[in-house]
Short mmCIF file of C-alpha atoms in Angstrom, two decimals:
data_model
loop_
_atom_site.label_atom_id
_atom_site.label_comp_id
_atom_site.label_asym_id
_atom_site.label_seq_id
_atom_site.Cartn_x
_atom_site.Cartn_y
_atom_site.Cartn_z
CA MET L 1 49.50 -54.21 161.28
CA ASN L 2 50.55 -50.66 161.65
CA ASN L 3 53.87 -51.04 163.35
CA SER L 4 55.29 -53.85 161.23
CA ILE L 5 58.33 -52.81 159.26
CA ILE L 6 59.11 -56.06 157.42
CA LEU L 7 56.38 -58.33 156.20
CA PHE L 8 56.80 -61.72 154.50
CA SER L 9 53.61 -63.36 153.30
CA ASN L 10 53.76 -66.85 151.80
CA VAL L 11 57.17 -66.32 150.30
CA TYR L 12 58.63 -68.94 147.99
CA LYS L 13 62.09 -68.58 146.57
CA SER L 14 63.83 -70.99 144.25
CA TYR L 15 66.99 -70.64 142.24
CA PRO L 16 67.40 -72.13 138.81
CA LEU L 17 70.54 -74.24 138.77
CA TYR L 18 72.41 -72.18 136.26
CA HIS L 19 74.12 -75.04 134.45
CA HIS L 20 74.45 -73.08 131.25
CA ILE L 21 76.76 -70.63 132.95
CA THR L 22 79.51 -73.18 133.09
CA GLY L 23 78.92 -74.14 129.46
CA GLY L 24 78.65 -70.59 128.18
CA LEU L 25 76.82 -69.21 125.19
CA LYS L 26 78.49 -71.57 122.73
CA ASN L 27 77.31 -74.64 124.59
CA PHE L 28 73.83 -73.20 125.08
CA ILE L 29 73.35 -72.55 121.38
CA PHE L 30 74.69 -75.92 120.28
CA HIS L 31 72.40 -77.72 122.73
CA LEU L 32 69.48 -75.34 122.52
CA PRO L 33 66.50 -77.63 123.30
CA LYS L 34 68.31 -79.25 126.21
CA GLY L 35 69.48 -75.89 127.48
CA ILE L 36 66.00 -74.43 127.55
CA ARG L 37 64.60 -77.52 129.24
CA GLN L 38 67.25 -77.32 131.94
CA LEU L 39 66.59 -73.65 132.41
CA LYS L 40 62.93 -74.34 133.07
CA SER L 41 62.98 -77.56 135.02
CA LYS L 42 65.96 -77.64 137.33
CA LYS L 43 65.26 -75.58 140.36
CA TYR L 44 66.57 -75.48 143.85
CA GLU L 45 64.01 -74.46 146.41
CA ALA L 46 65.56 -72.21 149.04
CA LEU L 47 62.44 -71.01 150.85
CA HIS L 48 59.09 -72.74 151.09
CA ASP L 49 56.03 -70.80 152.18
CA ILE L 50 57.60 -68.45 154.69
CA SER L 51 55.42 -65.92 156.48
CA PHE L 52 56.43 -63.70 159.33
CA GLU L 53 56.36 -60.14 160.41
CA ILE L 54 58.99 -58.01 162.09
CA ARG L 55 57.82 -55.05 164.13
CA LYS L 56 59.45 -51.69 164.23
CA GLY L 57 62.24 -51.52 166.78
CA GLU L 58 62.40 -55.27 167.25
CA THR L 59 65.58 -57.32 167.23
CA PHE L 60 64.85 -60.41 165.23
CA GLY L 61 67.06 -63.47 164.99
CA ILE L 62 67.14 -66.15 162.31
CA ILE L 63 68.68 -69.51 163.17
CA GLY L 64 68.94 -72.87 161.47
CA ARG L 65 71.43 -75.30 160.01
CA ASN L 66 73.70 -74.45 157.11
CA GLY L 67 71.75 -74.14 153.88
CA ALA L 68 68.39 -73.76 155.58
CA GLY L 69 67.70 -70.48 153.78
CA LYS L 70 68.76 -67.90 156.35
CA SER L 71 70.88 -65.82 154.03
CA THR L 72 68.20 -65.93 151.36
CA VAL L 73 65.82 -64.29 153.84
CA LEU L 74 68.35 -61.52 154.44
CA GLY L 75 68.86 -61.12 150.68
CA LEU L 76 65.13 -60.71 150.23
CA ILE L 77 64.97 -58.07 152.96
CA ALA L 78 67.94 -56.23 151.45
CA GLY L 79 66.09 -56.19 148.14
CA VAL L 80 68.85 -57.85 146.14
CA LEU L 81 66.69 -60.95 145.62
CA ARG L 82 63.07 -61.21 144.55
CA PRO L 83 60.61 -63.88 145.68
CA ASN L 84 59.12 -66.23 143.09
CA GLN L 85 55.80 -66.21 144.89
CA GLY L 86 54.33 -64.24 147.73
CA THR L 87 55.29 -60.76 148.79
CA VAL L 88 58.05 -59.16 150.77
CA LYS L 89 57.34 -55.70 152.11
CA VAL L 90 60.08 -53.60 153.64
CA MET L 91 59.31 -50.14 154.92
CA GLY L 92 62.50 -48.27 155.75
CA ARG L 93 66.09 -47.68 154.76
CA VAL L 94 68.00 -50.96 154.83
CA SER L 95 71.69 -51.20 155.60
CA PRO L 96 73.92 -53.20 153.27
CA LEU L 97 74.06 -56.86 154.09
CA LEU L 98 76.82 -57.21 156.60
CA GLU L 99 78.59 -60.52 156.41
CA LEU L 100 81.92 -62.23 156.72
CA GLY L 101 84.74 -61.86 154.27
CA ALA L 102 85.50 -59.16 151.78
CA GLY L 103 82.28 -57.25 151.57
CA PHE L 104 84.06 -54.33 149.99
CA HIS L 105 86.16 -53.67 146.94
CA PRO L 106 89.53 -55.38 147.54
CA GLU L 107 91.75 -52.91 145.68
CA LEU L 108 90.44 -49.79 147.36
CA SER L 109 91.72 -48.50 150.66
CA GLY L 110 89.62 -48.68 153.79
CA ARG L 111 88.85 -44.98 153.55
CA GLU L 112 87.67 -45.24 149.93
CA ASN L 113 85.53 -48.22 150.76
CA ILE L 114 83.77 -46.27 153.46
CA VAL L 115 82.87 -43.55 150.95
CA LEU L 116 81.76 -46.04 148.31
CA LYS L 117 79.55 -47.94 150.69
CA GLY L 118 78.06 -44.86 152.28
CA VAL L 119 77.10 -43.31 148.98
CA LEU L 120 75.69 -46.54 147.56
CA MET L 121 73.62 -46.84 150.70
CA GLY L 122 71.94 -43.53 150.05
CA LEU L 123 73.97 -40.85 151.79
CA SER L 124 75.41 -37.91 149.90
CA ARG L 125 79.16 -37.57 149.51
CA ALA L 126 79.13 -34.59 151.85
CA GLN L 127 77.34 -36.56 154.56
CA VAL L 128 79.84 -39.38 154.29
CA SER L 129 82.89 -37.16 154.53
CA GLU L 130 81.37 -35.54 157.62
CA LYS L 131 81.24 -38.91 159.34
CA LEU L 132 84.48 -40.26 157.94
CA GLU L 133 86.71 -39.51 160.92
CA GLU L 134 84.17 -40.81 163.39
CA ILE L 135 83.91 -44.08 161.47
CA ILE L 136 87.67 -44.52 161.34
CA ASP L 137 87.93 -43.84 165.07
CA PHE L 138 85.33 -46.42 165.89
CA SER L 139 87.01 -49.07 163.72
CA GLU L 140 90.38 -48.49 165.46
CA LEU L 141 92.05 -49.10 162.10
CA GLN L 142 93.91 -45.77 161.83
CA ASP L 143 97.20 -47.41 160.82
CA PHE L 144 95.62 -49.41 158.02
CA ILE L 145 92.92 -47.10 156.77
CA ASP L 146 94.87 -46.05 153.67
CA GLN L 147 95.95 -49.58 152.76
CA PRO L 148 94.01 -51.58 150.16
CA ILE L 149 91.62 -53.81 152.07
CA ARG L 150 92.88 -56.99 150.39
CA VAL L 151 95.68 -56.90 152.98
CA TYR L 152 93.19 -56.75 155.87
CA SER L 153 92.60 -59.73 158.10
CA SER L 154 89.04 -61.01 158.38
CA GLY L 155 88.76 -59.45 161.82
CA MET L 156 89.81 -56.10 160.43
CA LEU L 157 87.30 -56.39 157.59
CA ALA L 158 84.56 -57.12 160.07
CA ARG L 159 85.57 -54.09 162.11
CA LEU L 160 85.51 -51.87 159.07
CA GLY L 161 82.19 -53.25 157.88
CA PHE L 162 80.52 -52.87 161.22
CA SER L 163 81.91 -49.39 161.79
CA VAL L 164 80.63 -48.11 158.47
CA ILE L 165 77.18 -49.49 158.88
CA VAL L 166 76.50 -48.37 162.42
CA HIS L 167 77.39 -44.82 161.46
CA LEU L 168 75.16 -44.67 158.43
CA ASP L 169 71.97 -44.22 160.38
CA PRO L 170 69.96 -47.11 158.91
CA GLN L 171 66.38 -47.88 159.89
CA ILE L 172 66.86 -51.59 159.37
CA LEU L 173 70.15 -53.30 160.13
CA LEU L 174 70.98 -56.68 158.58
CA ILE L 175 73.72 -58.72 160.17
CA ASP L 176 74.90 -62.06 158.86
CA GLU L 177 77.22 -63.87 161.26
CA ILE L 178 79.40 -60.82 161.75
CA LEU L 179 79.60 -60.92 165.53
CA ALA L 180 81.60 -64.11 165.45
CA VAL L 181 84.81 -62.39 164.43
CA GLY L 182 86.84 -59.66 166.01
CA ASP L 183 88.40 -59.93 169.43
CA SER L 184 86.16 -59.99 172.46
CA ASP L 185 86.84 -56.32 173.10
CA PHE L 186 85.46 -55.33 169.74
CA GLN L 187 82.59 -57.80 170.08
CA ARG L 188 81.61 -56.14 173.32
CA LYS L 189 81.78 -52.77 171.63
CA CYS L 190 79.56 -54.02 168.82
CA ILE L 191 76.97 -55.44 171.14
CA ALA L 192 76.93 -52.24 173.15
CA ARG L 193 76.41 -50.37 169.91
CA LEU L 194 73.58 -52.70 168.93
CA ASP L 195 71.91 -52.04 172.28
CA GLU L 196 72.19 -48.35 171.58
CA PHE L 197 70.49 -48.92 168.25
CA ARG L 198 67.70 -50.88 169.87
CA ASN L 199 67.09 -48.07 172.29
CA LYS L 200 66.86 -45.68 169.37
CA GLY L 201 64.21 -47.88 167.79
CA VAL L 202 66.27 -49.33 164.94
CA THR L 203 65.05 -52.69 163.69
CA ILE L 204 67.78 -55.32 163.64
CA VAL L 205 67.77 -58.67 161.86
CA VAL L 206 70.55 -61.05 162.89
CA VAL L 207 71.63 -64.37 161.44
CA SER L 208 73.99 -66.25 163.70
CA HIS L 209 75.15 -69.65 164.84
CA ASN L 210 76.21 -68.22 168.16
CA MET L 211 73.22 -69.03 170.37
CA ASP L 212 74.54 -66.96 173.26
CA HIS L 213 74.47 -63.84 171.13
CA ILE L 214 71.04 -64.67 169.79
CA CYS L 215 69.69 -65.21 173.31
CA ARG L 216 71.36 -62.07 174.54
CA ILE L 217 70.09 -59.64 171.90
CA CYS L 218 67.02 -61.03 170.14
CA ASP L 219 63.42 -60.35 171.13
CA ARG L 220 62.06 -62.97 168.79
CA VAL L 221 63.63 -65.72 166.71
CA LEU L 222 62.69 -67.53 163.52
CA TRP L 223 63.97 -71.10 163.20
CA LEU L 224 64.29 -72.31 159.64
CA GLU L 225 64.52 -76.03 159.03
CA ASN L 226 64.74 -77.46 155.52
CA HIS L 227 63.75 -74.19 153.87
CA ALA L 228 60.54 -73.88 155.85
CA THR L 229 59.49 -72.32 159.14
CA GLU L 230 60.00 -74.72 162.03
CA MET L 231 59.21 -72.38 164.91
CA ILE L 232 58.87 -68.71 165.55
CA GLY L 233 58.63 -67.03 168.92
CA PRO L 234 60.47 -65.53 171.91
CA GLY L 235 64.27 -65.77 171.70
CA SER L 236 65.30 -68.06 174.53
CA GLU L 237 62.42 -70.49 174.02
CA ILE L 238 63.23 -71.11 170.34
CA VAL L 239 66.96 -71.34 171.00
CA ASN L 240 66.32 -74.00 173.66
CA SER L 241 64.27 -76.20 171.39
CA PHE L 242 66.79 -75.72 168.59
CA GLN L 243 69.63 -76.83 170.85
CA LEU L 244 67.63 -79.84 172.01
CA ARG L 245 67.11 -80.83 168.40
CA LEU L 246 70.80 -80.55 167.61
CA GLU L 247 71.79 -82.87 170.41
CA MET B 1 68.46 -30.78 140.95
CA ASN B 2 66.24 -32.93 143.14
CA ALA B 3 67.54 -35.30 145.78
CA ARG B 4 67.18 -38.40 143.64
CA THR B 5 69.19 -37.02 140.73
CA GLN B 6 71.76 -35.63 143.13
CA HIS B 7 72.15 -39.07 144.63
CA PHE B 8 72.61 -40.65 141.19
CA VAL B 9 75.27 -38.06 140.42
CA ASP B 10 77.03 -38.92 143.67
CA ILE B 11 76.95 -42.64 142.92
CA VAL B 12 78.35 -42.12 139.42
CA LEU B 13 81.12 -39.88 140.76
CA VAL B 14 82.13 -42.36 143.42
CA LEU B 15 82.06 -45.24 140.94
CA ILE B 16 84.22 -43.29 138.50
CA GLN B 17 86.71 -42.46 141.24
CA LYS B 18 86.80 -46.10 142.22
CA ASP B 19 87.33 -47.21 138.65
CA LEU B 20 90.15 -44.79 138.01
CA LYS B 21 91.77 -46.01 141.16
CA VAL B 22 91.36 -49.67 140.35
CA ARG B 23 92.22 -49.49 136.67
CA TYR B 24 95.01 -46.97 136.60
CA LYS B 25 96.00 -46.50 140.24
CA ASN B 26 95.66 -42.75 139.76
CA THR B 27 93.97 -40.13 137.66
CA ILE B 28 96.89 -38.60 135.76
CA PHE B 29 98.05 -42.00 134.60
CA GLY B 30 94.55 -42.75 133.44
CA TYR B 31 94.66 -39.74 131.16
CA LEU B 32 98.10 -40.58 129.77
CA TRP B 33 96.92 -44.11 129.11
CA SER B 34 93.80 -43.07 127.28
CA VAL B 35 95.70 -40.65 125.01
CA GLY B 36 98.90 -42.66 124.71
CA HIS B 37 97.25 -45.89 123.67
CA PRO B 38 95.59 -44.60 120.48
CA LEU B 39 98.65 -42.47 119.70
CA ALA B 40 100.83 -45.57 119.83
CA PHE B 41 98.39 -47.30 117.47
CA ALA B 42 98.48 -44.29 115.20
CA LEU B 43 102.25 -44.59 115.03
CA VAL B 44 102.07 -48.28 114.16
CA PHE B 45 99.47 -47.74 111.44
CA TYR B 46 101.38 -44.76 110.09
CA ILE B 47 104.49 -46.86 109.64
CA ALA B 48 102.59 -49.82 108.21
CA PHE B 49 100.27 -48.03 105.83
CA LYS B 50 101.93 -44.72 105.00
CA VAL B 51 105.63 -45.57 105.08
CA VAL B 52 105.45 -49.17 103.88
CA ILE B 53 102.26 -49.56 101.86
CA LYS B 54 102.14 -45.87 100.83
CA ILE B 55 98.38 -45.40 101.14
CA GLN B 56 97.08 -42.40 99.15
CA VAL B 57 95.55 -40.39 101.98
CA GLU B 58 96.42 -36.77 102.72
CA GLU B 59 97.37 -35.77 106.26
CA TYR B 60 97.37 -39.39 107.32
CA VAL B 61 98.34 -38.86 110.97
CA LEU B 62 95.44 -36.48 111.52
CA PHE B 63 93.24 -38.85 109.57
CA LEU B 64 94.24 -41.74 111.84
CA ILE B 65 93.76 -40.05 115.19
CA THR B 66 90.37 -38.54 114.29
CA GLY B 67 89.19 -42.09 113.71
CA LEU B 68 91.15 -43.82 116.45
CA PHE B 69 90.06 -41.60 119.36
CA PRO B 70 86.30 -42.20 118.95
CA TRP B 71 86.98 -45.86 118.20
CA GLN B 72 89.06 -46.12 121.34
CA TRP B 73 86.23 -44.77 123.49
CA PHE B 74 83.78 -47.33 122.12
CA SER B 75 86.26 -50.16 122.25
CA ASN B 76 87.46 -49.45 125.80
CA SER B 77 83.93 -49.29 127.16
CA ILE B 78 82.78 -52.39 125.34
CA SER B 79 85.77 -54.55 126.19
CA ALA B 80 85.43 -53.63 129.86
CA SER B 81 81.68 -54.16 129.98
CA PRO B 82 81.53 -57.98 130.23
CA MET B 83 83.36 -57.77 133.54
CA VAL B 84 81.69 -54.68 134.89
CA PHE B 85 79.02 -56.45 136.95
CA LEU B 86 81.22 -59.43 137.78
CA GLY B 87 83.92 -57.11 139.11
CA ASN B 88 81.41 -55.41 141.36
CA ALA B 89 79.81 -58.59 142.65
CA PRO B 90 80.31 -57.74 146.34
CA ILE B 91 78.40 -54.49 145.99
CA ILE B 92 75.62 -55.98 143.90
CA LYS B 93 75.03 -58.87 146.26
CA LYS B 94 74.71 -56.72 149.33
CA LEU B 95 72.96 -53.59 148.35
CA ASN B 96 69.94 -52.60 146.36
CA PHE B 97 70.75 -49.62 144.16
CA PRO B 98 70.29 -48.91 140.45
CA ARG B 99 72.91 -51.27 139.03
CA ASN B 100 72.76 -49.73 135.58
CA LEU B 101 74.73 -46.85 137.07
CA ILE B 102 77.82 -49.08 137.06
CA PRO B 103 78.03 -49.41 133.25
CA PHE B 104 76.83 -45.82 133.02
CA ALA B 105 79.84 -44.70 135.03
CA LEU B 106 82.12 -46.86 132.90
CA VAL B 107 80.98 -45.36 129.60
CA PHE B 108 80.88 -41.88 131.08
CA GLN B 109 84.44 -42.14 132.25
CA ASP B 110 85.64 -43.29 128.83
CA MET B 111 83.75 -40.38 127.33
CA ILE B 112 85.61 -37.96 129.60
CA HIS B 113 88.89 -39.48 128.44
CA PHE B 114 87.77 -38.99 124.86
CA ILE B 115 86.90 -35.35 125.52
CA PHE B 116 90.33 -34.80 126.97
CA SER B 117 91.88 -36.24 123.82
CA LEU B 118 90.28 -33.51 121.68
CA PRO B 119 93.08 -31.02 122.50
CA VAL B 120 95.47 -33.54 120.99
CA VAL B 121 93.42 -33.42 117.79
CA ALA B 122 93.61 -29.61 117.90
CA LEU B 123 97.37 -29.84 118.32
CA PHE B 124 97.68 -31.96 115.19
CA LEU B 125 95.43 -29.54 113.32
CA PHE B 126 97.92 -26.78 114.19
CA ILE B 127 100.77 -28.97 112.99
CA TYR B 128 99.01 -29.30 109.62
CA ASN B 129 98.41 -25.52 109.59
CA LYS B 130 94.74 -25.75 110.37
CA ASN B 131 92.58 -24.51 113.23
CA PRO B 132 89.78 -26.06 115.26
CA TYR B 133 86.42 -25.25 113.70
CA ILE B 134 83.51 -23.26 115.07
CA THR B 135 81.15 -26.14 114.12
CA TRP B 136 82.76 -28.20 116.91
CA LEU B 137 80.75 -26.15 119.37
CA TRP B 138 77.50 -27.85 118.49
CA GLY B 139 78.73 -30.84 116.49
CA VAL B 140 80.83 -32.30 119.29
CA PRO B 141 78.11 -32.27 122.01
CA ILE B 142 75.52 -33.81 119.69
CA LEU B 143 77.87 -36.57 118.61
CA LEU B 144 79.05 -37.16 122.17
CA PHE B 145 75.44 -37.61 123.21
CA PHE B 146 74.65 -40.03 120.38
CA GLN B 147 77.77 -42.10 120.85
CA PHE B 148 77.28 -42.17 124.60
CA MET B 149 73.78 -43.56 124.15
CA MET B 150 74.90 -46.21 121.70
CA THR B 151 77.89 -47.30 123.77
CA TYR B 152 75.88 -47.32 126.99
CA GLY B 153 73.17 -49.41 125.30
CA PHE B 154 75.72 -51.91 124.05
CA ALA B 155 77.44 -52.00 127.43
CA LEU B 156 74.13 -52.76 129.18
CA ILE B 157 73.37 -55.62 126.81
CA ILE B 158 76.82 -57.17 127.09
CA SER B 159 77.30 -56.71 130.82
CA SER B 160 73.87 -58.10 131.71
CA THR B 161 74.06 -61.05 129.33
CA ASN B 162 77.59 -61.97 130.31
CA LEU B 163 76.40 -62.88 133.81
CA PHE B 164 74.40 -65.72 132.30
CA PHE B 165 76.73 -66.70 129.49
CA ARG B 166 80.21 -66.18 130.74
CA ASP B 167 81.96 -66.86 127.43
CA LEU B 168 80.47 -63.72 125.98
CA GLU B 169 83.62 -61.95 127.07
CA ARG B 170 85.75 -63.77 124.52
CA LEU B 171 83.17 -63.31 121.81
CA THR B 172 83.20 -59.59 122.58
CA GLN B 173 86.95 -59.34 122.13
CA ILE B 174 86.88 -61.21 118.82
CA THR B 175 83.96 -59.18 117.54
CA LEU B 176 85.70 -55.94 118.48
CA THR B 177 88.77 -56.91 116.49
CA LEU B 178 86.66 -57.81 113.46
CA LEU B 179 84.63 -54.63 113.81
CA PHE B 180 87.79 -52.54 113.88
CA TYR B 181 88.85 -53.69 110.41
CA PHE B 182 85.31 -53.36 109.03
CA THR B 183 85.20 -49.78 110.24
CA PRO B 184 86.89 -47.09 108.14
CA VAL B 185 89.41 -46.10 110.79
CA ILE B 186 92.69 -46.82 109.02
CA TYR B 187 91.30 -46.37 105.50
CA PRO B 188 88.80 -43.81 104.16
CA GLU B 189 85.29 -45.01 103.36
CA THR B 190 85.83 -43.82 99.77
CA MET B 191 88.28 -46.69 99.23
CA ILE B 192 85.55 -49.27 99.89
CA PRO B 193 84.57 -50.85 96.54
CA PRO B 194 81.24 -49.45 95.24
CA GLY B 195 79.47 -52.79 95.58
CA PHE B 196 80.02 -52.84 99.34
CA HIS B 197 79.56 -49.15 99.95
CA ASP B 198 75.97 -49.38 101.17
CA LEU B 199 76.98 -51.93 103.80
CA VAL B 200 78.83 -49.17 105.66
CA GLN B 201 75.54 -47.86 107.02
CA LEU B 202 74.90 -51.23 108.64
CA ASN B 203 77.94 -50.77 110.85
CA PRO B 204 77.02 -48.27 113.58
CA LEU B 205 80.66 -47.58 114.32
CA ALA B 206 81.40 -46.73 110.69
CA CYS B 207 78.73 -44.04 110.73
CA PHE B 208 80.13 -42.52 113.91
CA VAL B 209 83.73 -42.59 112.70
CA ILE B 210 82.77 -40.92 109.40
CA VAL B 211 80.87 -38.12 111.14
CA TRP B 212 83.61 -37.59 113.74
CA ARG B 213 86.29 -37.44 111.09
CA ASN B 214 84.39 -35.02 108.85
CA LEU B 215 83.74 -32.83 111.87
CA LEU B 216 87.21 -32.94 113.42
CA MET B 217 89.26 -32.70 110.21
CA GLU B 218 87.15 -30.38 108.08
CA GLY B 219 84.61 -28.86 110.46
CA TYR B 220 81.86 -30.25 108.26
CA ILE B 221 78.75 -31.88 109.68
CA ASN B 222 77.67 -34.86 107.65
CA TRP B 223 73.92 -34.72 108.28
CA PHE B 224 73.19 -37.98 106.53
CA TYR B 225 75.50 -40.09 108.69
CA LEU B 226 74.75 -37.97 111.75
CA SER B 227 71.08 -38.87 111.57
CA ILE B 228 71.88 -42.55 111.12
CA SER B 229 74.21 -42.34 114.12
CA GLY B 230 71.47 -40.72 116.19
CA LEU B 231 69.10 -43.47 115.18
CA TYR B 232 71.60 -46.14 116.27
CA GLY B 233 72.07 -44.27 119.55
CA PHE B 234 68.37 -44.31 120.38
CA VAL B 235 67.80 -47.88 119.22
CA PHE B 236 70.66 -49.33 121.24
CA VAL B 237 69.99 -47.41 124.41
CA ILE B 238 66.40 -48.67 124.34
CA LEU B 239 67.44 -52.25 123.57
CA GLY B 240 70.06 -52.10 126.30
CA TYR B 241 67.65 -50.77 128.87
CA PHE B 242 65.10 -53.48 128.15
CA THR B 243 67.71 -56.22 128.34
CA TYR B 244 68.91 -54.84 131.64
CA LYS B 245 65.37 -54.50 133.03
CA LYS B 246 64.56 -58.06 132.06
CA LEU B 247 67.66 -59.56 133.66
CA SER B 248 68.67 -57.27 136.50
CA TRP B 249 66.58 -58.84 139.25
CA ARG B 250 68.50 -62.09 138.80
CA PHE B 251 71.93 -60.49 139.11
CA ALA B 252 72.39 -61.31 142.79
CA GLU B 253 71.40 -64.93 142.13
CA VAL B 254 74.04 -65.64 139.53
CA LEU B 255 76.96 -63.69 140.88
#
């Protein structure tokens, strides 16, 4: 496929259950044989044989119950996780994973967090400072921008996070449940911005429990059930069957 | 400078700025801290060993600070390194970038603090009617480079491993305290009994402190210990990099 931008083929992902972490090095050394056995045997399978393809410019939704593996898929796309088997191919500049809660450094001010995130994402410091004012304007957080973000409310954090990312000119945008917070005004602004991105041909991957949002913005949807693919197809169709199942 | 290097430089700069902000709240304080801390130690040791125990070492204050400043750089970096990935968990879990730049920035920043403490050494040289030496011009950069490599290597090993064995942090603190007294910082290496003298070379820090002190106090480059220090630098940076490479892809899983 020429125009595919993200490609998962037969991806398996499991996490070892890191028991030894709680015990520490001391415990591990004193119970060495047991420790090694645990390290090898106890695994938690998060994704089982997942294959799909996201095309350039598509808005792709991922739905499923809690713990079905949705966030693991995003982590794999972001490149912070690696599959145990199979391959994940991502062709393009990925935005940082955008999700609820403190996604930034709590002691730094809003302004400093913008710079940190922008530079880590691949922009130069000069590019970030060029966009700084625009980002602050969009977030509507002028009064708080020089406060450490640990005093921010979750809505304010979401605003800041979203504002940074949409101004960083990503080719792939990853969004984990972020649209659920913020007042409806800001939500509308976000969705309008996402539409703008779609028109510009940015690929968007959204994880959400809000089926209205998924229906509204997604071209295609992947439904994960028990760590495996249940269905994949056009947005409204998948959402309907998912809602039927939940009832 | 190509784009990739430029980007790495930008990341390191931003991380250093962030660290200064988080650790010291602002830059000037950071500097005062990094110089004031070893000076306070120097005062304590001076009272304990010169005034009370009457150790037979000439120019003892100068002697102390020429050992304490390089020690302080190593010790600050190493004691911060177990937490360096843990403290940046939000960034590591969300974004794929070269994570080894985080400990790199940490060690680099402590090195800058050390460089800024060299004028204090010069000041004490003046007090003892001496002058900074011309050999500093090449001796200091070489030693900085070697010690940076060694400290960075150590920091990579400790920071990566601590994610999997979280009690490493305490072990690190204890080991640092032990290491301090095994290193000729408050006593000269010549006071070590002859039977144990060869063991000094096994302690990387001892080699560095001896070379630094010879260079800073007398302007003399101790080639023997300098080459051992260089060797330690290369060995540890390689070890550290391999440890990091082996473990780094699991970082986001365990944080």
